[in-house]
XYZ file of C-alpha atoms in Angstrom:
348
model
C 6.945 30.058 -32.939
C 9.007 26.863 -32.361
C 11.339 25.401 -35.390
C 12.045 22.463 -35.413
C 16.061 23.268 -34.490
C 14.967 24.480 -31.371
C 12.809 20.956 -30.313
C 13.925 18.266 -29.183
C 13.895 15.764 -32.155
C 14.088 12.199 -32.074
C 15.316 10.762 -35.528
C 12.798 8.264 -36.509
C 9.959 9.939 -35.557
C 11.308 12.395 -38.797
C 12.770 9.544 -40.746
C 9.056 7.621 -40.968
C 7.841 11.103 -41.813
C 9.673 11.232 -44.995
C 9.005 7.774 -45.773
C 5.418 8.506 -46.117
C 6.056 9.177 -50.166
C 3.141 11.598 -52.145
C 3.604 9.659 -55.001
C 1.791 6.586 -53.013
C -1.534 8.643 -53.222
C -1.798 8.340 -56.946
C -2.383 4.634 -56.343
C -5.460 4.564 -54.052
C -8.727 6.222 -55.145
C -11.010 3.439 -52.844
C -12.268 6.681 -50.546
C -13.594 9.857 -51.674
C -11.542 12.636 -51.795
C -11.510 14.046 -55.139
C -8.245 15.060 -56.892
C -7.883 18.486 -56.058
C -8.034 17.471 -52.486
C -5.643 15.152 -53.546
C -3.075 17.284 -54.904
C -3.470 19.502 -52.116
C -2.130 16.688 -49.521
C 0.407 15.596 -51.456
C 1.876 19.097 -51.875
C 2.024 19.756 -48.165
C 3.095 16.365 -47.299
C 6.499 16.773 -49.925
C 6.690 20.261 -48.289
C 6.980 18.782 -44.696
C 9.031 15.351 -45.788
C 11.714 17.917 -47.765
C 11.866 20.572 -44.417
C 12.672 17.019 -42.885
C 14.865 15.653 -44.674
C 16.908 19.163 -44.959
C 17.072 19.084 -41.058
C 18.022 15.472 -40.846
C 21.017 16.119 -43.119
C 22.192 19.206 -41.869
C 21.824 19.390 -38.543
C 21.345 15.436 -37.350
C 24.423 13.512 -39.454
C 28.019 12.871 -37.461
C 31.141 13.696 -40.145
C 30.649 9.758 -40.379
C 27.965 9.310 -41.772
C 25.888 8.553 -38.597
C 22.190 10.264 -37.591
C 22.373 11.290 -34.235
C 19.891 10.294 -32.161
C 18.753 13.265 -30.612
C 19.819 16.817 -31.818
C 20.068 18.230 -28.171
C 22.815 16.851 -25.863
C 22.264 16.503 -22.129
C 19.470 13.341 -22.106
C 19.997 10.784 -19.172
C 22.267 7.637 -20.406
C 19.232 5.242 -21.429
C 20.250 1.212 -21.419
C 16.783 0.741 -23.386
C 16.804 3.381 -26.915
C 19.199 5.748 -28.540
C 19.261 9.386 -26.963
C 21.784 12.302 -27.569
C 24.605 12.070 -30.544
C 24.143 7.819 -30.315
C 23.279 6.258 -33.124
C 20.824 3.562 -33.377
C 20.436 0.869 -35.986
C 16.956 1.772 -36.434
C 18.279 5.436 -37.397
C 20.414 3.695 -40.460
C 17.828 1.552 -41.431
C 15.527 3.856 -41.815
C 17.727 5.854 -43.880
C 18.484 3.405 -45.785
C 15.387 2.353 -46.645
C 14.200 6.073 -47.586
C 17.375 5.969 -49.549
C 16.487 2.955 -51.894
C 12.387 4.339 -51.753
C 13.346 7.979 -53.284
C 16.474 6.443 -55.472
C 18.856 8.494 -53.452
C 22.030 6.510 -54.750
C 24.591 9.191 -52.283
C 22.450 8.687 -49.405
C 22.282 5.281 -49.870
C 26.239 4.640 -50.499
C 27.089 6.588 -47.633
C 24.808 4.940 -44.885
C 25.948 1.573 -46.696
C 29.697 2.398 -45.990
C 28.810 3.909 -42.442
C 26.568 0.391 -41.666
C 29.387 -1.914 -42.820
C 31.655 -0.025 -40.926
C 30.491 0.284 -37.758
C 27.459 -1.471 -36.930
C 27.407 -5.050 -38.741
C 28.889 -7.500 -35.580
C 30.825 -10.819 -36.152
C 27.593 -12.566 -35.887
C 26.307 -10.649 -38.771
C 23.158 -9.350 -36.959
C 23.706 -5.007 -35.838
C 25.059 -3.741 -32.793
C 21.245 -2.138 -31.746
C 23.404 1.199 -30.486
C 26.737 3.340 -30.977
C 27.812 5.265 -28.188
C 28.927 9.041 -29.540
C 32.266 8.047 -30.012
C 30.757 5.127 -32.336
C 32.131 2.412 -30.198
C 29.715 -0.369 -30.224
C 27.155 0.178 -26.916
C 27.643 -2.348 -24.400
C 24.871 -3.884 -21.719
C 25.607 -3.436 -17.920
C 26.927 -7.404 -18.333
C 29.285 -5.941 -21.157
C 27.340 -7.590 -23.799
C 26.265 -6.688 -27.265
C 22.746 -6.721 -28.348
C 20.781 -6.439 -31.519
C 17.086 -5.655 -31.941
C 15.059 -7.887 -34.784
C 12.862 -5.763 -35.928
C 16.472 -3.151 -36.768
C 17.961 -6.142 -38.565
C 14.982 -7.530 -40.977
C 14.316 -3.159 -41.981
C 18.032 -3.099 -42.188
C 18.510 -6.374 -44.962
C 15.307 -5.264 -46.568
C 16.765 -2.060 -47.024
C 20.097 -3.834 -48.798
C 17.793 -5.826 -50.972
C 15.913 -2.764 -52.462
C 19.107 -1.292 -52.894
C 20.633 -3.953 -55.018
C 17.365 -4.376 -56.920
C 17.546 -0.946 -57.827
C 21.284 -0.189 -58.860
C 22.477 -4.197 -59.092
C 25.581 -3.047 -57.071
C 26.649 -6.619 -55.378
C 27.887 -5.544 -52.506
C 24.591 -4.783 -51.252
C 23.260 -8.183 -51.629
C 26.723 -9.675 -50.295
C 26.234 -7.942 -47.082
C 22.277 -8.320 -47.131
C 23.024 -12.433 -47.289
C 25.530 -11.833 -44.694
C 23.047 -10.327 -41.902
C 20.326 -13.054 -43.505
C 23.028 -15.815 -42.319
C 23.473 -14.011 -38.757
C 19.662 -13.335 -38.323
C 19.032 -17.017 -38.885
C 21.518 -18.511 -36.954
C 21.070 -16.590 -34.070
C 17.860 -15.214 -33.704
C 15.872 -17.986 -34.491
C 14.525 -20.480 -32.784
C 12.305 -23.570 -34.269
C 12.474 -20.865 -37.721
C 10.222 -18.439 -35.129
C 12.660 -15.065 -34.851
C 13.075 -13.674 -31.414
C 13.469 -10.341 -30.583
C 17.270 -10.277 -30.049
C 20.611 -11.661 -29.142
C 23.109 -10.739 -26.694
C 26.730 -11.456 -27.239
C 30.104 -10.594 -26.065
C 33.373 -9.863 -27.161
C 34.365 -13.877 -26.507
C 31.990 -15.433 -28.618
C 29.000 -16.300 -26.040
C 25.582 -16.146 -27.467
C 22.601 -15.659 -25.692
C 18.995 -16.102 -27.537
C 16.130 -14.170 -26.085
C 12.976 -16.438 -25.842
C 10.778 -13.631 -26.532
C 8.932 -12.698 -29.943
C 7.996 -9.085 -30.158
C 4.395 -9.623 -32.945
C 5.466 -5.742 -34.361
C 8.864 -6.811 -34.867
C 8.221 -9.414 -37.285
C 8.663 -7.725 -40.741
C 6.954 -9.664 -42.796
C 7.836 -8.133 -45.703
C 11.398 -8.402 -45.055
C 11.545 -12.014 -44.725
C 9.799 -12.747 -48.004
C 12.660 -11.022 -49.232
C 15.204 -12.732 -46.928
C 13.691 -15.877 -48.909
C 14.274 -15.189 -51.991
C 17.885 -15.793 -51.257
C 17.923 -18.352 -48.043
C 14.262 -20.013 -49.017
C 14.551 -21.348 -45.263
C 13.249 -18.102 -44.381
C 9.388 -18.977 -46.172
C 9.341 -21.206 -42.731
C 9.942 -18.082 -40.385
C 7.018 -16.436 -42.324
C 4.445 -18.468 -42.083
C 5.580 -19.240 -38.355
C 5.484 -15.478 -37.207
C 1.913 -15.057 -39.100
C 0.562 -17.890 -37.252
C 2.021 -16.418 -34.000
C 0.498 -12.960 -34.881
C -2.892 -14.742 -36.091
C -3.870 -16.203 -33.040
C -2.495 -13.371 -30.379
C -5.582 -11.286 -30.544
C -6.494 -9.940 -26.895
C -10.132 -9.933 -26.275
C -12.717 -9.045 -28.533
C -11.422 -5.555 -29.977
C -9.136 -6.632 -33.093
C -6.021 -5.846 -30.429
C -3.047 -8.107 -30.368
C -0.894 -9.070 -27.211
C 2.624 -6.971 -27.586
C 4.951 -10.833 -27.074
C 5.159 -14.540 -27.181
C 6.989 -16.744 -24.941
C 8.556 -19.625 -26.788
C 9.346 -21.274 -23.590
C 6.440 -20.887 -22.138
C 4.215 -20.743 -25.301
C 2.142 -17.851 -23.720
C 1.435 -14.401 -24.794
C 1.775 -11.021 -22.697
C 1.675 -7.529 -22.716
C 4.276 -5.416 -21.519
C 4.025 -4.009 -17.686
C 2.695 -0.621 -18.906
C -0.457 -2.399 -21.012
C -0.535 -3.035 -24.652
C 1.759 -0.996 -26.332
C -0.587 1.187 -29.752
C 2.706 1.641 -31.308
C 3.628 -2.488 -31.366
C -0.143 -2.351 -32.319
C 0.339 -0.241 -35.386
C 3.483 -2.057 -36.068
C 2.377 -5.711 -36.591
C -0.446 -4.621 -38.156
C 1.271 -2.611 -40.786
C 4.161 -5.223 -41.637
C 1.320 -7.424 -42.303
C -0.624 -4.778 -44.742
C 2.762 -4.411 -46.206
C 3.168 -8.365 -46.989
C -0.008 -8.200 -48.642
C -1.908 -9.702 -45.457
C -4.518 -6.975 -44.883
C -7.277 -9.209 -44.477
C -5.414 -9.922 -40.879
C -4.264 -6.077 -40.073
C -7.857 -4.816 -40.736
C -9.276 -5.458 -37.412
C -6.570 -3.312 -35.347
C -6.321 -0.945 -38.508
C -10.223 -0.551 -38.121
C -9.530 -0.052 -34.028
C -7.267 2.867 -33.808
C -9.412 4.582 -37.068
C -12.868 4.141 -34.781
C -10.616 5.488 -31.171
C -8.716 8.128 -33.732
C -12.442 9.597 -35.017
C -14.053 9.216 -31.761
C -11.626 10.780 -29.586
C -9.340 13.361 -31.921
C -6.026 11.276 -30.618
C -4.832 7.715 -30.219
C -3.272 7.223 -27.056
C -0.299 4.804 -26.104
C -2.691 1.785 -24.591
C -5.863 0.544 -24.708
C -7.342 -1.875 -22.973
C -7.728 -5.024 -25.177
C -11.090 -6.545 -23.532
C -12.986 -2.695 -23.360
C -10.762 -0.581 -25.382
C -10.302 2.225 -22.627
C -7.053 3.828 -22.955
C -4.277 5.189 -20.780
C -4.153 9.020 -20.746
C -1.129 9.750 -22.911
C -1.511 10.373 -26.426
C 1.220 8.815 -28.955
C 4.446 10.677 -30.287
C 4.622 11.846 -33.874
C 6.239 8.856 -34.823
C 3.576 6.612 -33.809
C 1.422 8.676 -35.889
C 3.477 8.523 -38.797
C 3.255 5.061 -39.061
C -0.514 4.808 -38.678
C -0.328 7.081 -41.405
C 1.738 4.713 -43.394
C -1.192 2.026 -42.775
C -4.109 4.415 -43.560
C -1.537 4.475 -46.973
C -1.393 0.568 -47.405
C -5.413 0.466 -46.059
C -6.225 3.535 -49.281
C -7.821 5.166 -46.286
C -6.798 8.765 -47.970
C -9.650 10.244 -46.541
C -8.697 9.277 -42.568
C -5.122 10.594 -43.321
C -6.670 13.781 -44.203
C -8.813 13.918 -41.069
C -8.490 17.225 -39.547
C -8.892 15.819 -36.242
């Protein structure tokens, strides 16, 4: 049988495993599983999150601090996501933010020490990628690049952590990347999906808003410190609000601020992006708009066993390839938010 040291594991599909917490399922009781079925899921979900989490540490951290991206070596050099011993903001955010969820005050310190060491820029927004050698990663121009939707998980993350052990250095560098994210990733208060910079000082702003990057969640927070930040909330809901595609409850994956047109990507709509924007907006308390995709991929999940990576937006056919784990775990985190117990436990 395969372990999980012999696959091929790519760190946040585990990391959003283990943020899917059992103690959330003593909150919802709108379905109908009764509590023994209840109990049941929440002892083999702590079973899998804790064989996680055991792997992650032990055989996926650098001496640094660092979670590798991938546990085997030998990938193709990627210019577009984190593969062999790279490490990606996303990987410390995530951490992070399971750190500050389960109270984990080591974890926490140490990817704290490891972020402000190595991947906060001068602009104070992350460098999206370490090479191995934990060098910041550099675009074929030589630039620098951060990723959004890294950032707001990544200040979030600082937030919780300073609301939960009042440790000021937390917050300090949490208002730090606030300052970075809105001076240089915002546009009219709307937040792009990166910036590029190099080692000189240039700057260039990407005119593209990724809808599942927008954490809305994250930015309520942001505002409690830099209230400027209420503006690039209600901005990114109203850009997410009206970019439904067709008739099926889908959304388009971008905006164009120049052009003030949505898109897809060249593949077709993108389910993860889907299941993205719609849970940062369950998690901001805005379920009333998430419901209609939610209420998609449940109807395509019970139909068809699977939810697969695209879907037509006017018919709802999909392409042929079924989503990652990762992808998964994240709709699970929505079926969470939704108190759809009983669709997590579909055995589908």
């Amino acid at each position: 049988m395969e372990t999980l040291i012999e696959r091929n594991i790519f760190l946040p599909v585990m990391l959003s495993l283990i943020l899917i917490r059992p103690s959330q399922y003593e909150t919802h009781s709108t379905y109908t599983l009764d509590s023994l079925e209840i109990e049941d899921l929440k002892v083999r979900l702590a079973e899998s999150r804790d064989l996680c989490l055991k792997f992650l540490i032990g055989k996926m951290r650098g001496v640094e601090g660092g979670f590798y991206s991938t546990y085997l070596e030998g990938h193709p050099k990627s210019t577009a996501y984190g593969v062999n011993h790279e490490v990606t903001s996303e990987s410390t955010g995530l951490a992070l933010a399971y750190a500050a969820t389960s109270r984990d005050l080591e974890l926490f310190r140490e990817e704290f020490i490891f972020l402000k060491k190595y991947q906060v820029g001068s602009l104070g927004v992350t460098y999206w990628k370490l090479n191995p050698d934990l060098a910041p990663f550099r675009n074929i121009g030589g630039s620098y690049s951060s990723a959004l939707i890294d950032d707001l998980r990544i200040l979030k993350a600082l937030i919780k952590g300073y609301e939960v052990w009042r440790d000021d250095a937390y917050l300090d560098l949490a208002r730090r990347m606030i300052g970075g994210v809105k001076n240089y990733m915002a546009t009219d208060g709307l937040l792009v999906d990166n910036v590029d910079w190099t080692p000189t000082g240039s700057c260039l702003r990407s005119t593209t808003v990724i809808l599942g990057y927008i954490d809305f969640e994250a930015l309520l927070k942001a505002s409690e410190y830099d209230p400027s930040f209420i503006r690039s909330f209600n901005r990114g809901v109203e850009i997410v609000s009206n970019g439904r595609a067709g008739s099926t409850g889908l959304f388009y994956d971008l905006y164009n601020i120049s052009t003030a047109r949505y898109s897809n990507i060249d593949s077709g709509p993108s389910s993860t992006l889907q299941i993205l924007t719609s849970l940062h907006l369950a998690e901001a308390r805005l379920r009333e708009v998430a419901e209609p995709t939610y209420q998609f991929f449940r109807d395509a999940y019970l139909k068809d066993g699977a939810i697969y990576s695209s879907y037509d937006p006017s018919g709802g056919n999909h392409s042929a390839y079924e989503l990652d784990t990762g992808a998964y775990s994240l709709a699970s985190r929505l079926a969470l938010l939704e108190g759809d117990i009983e669709f997590l436990d579909s055995p589908q």
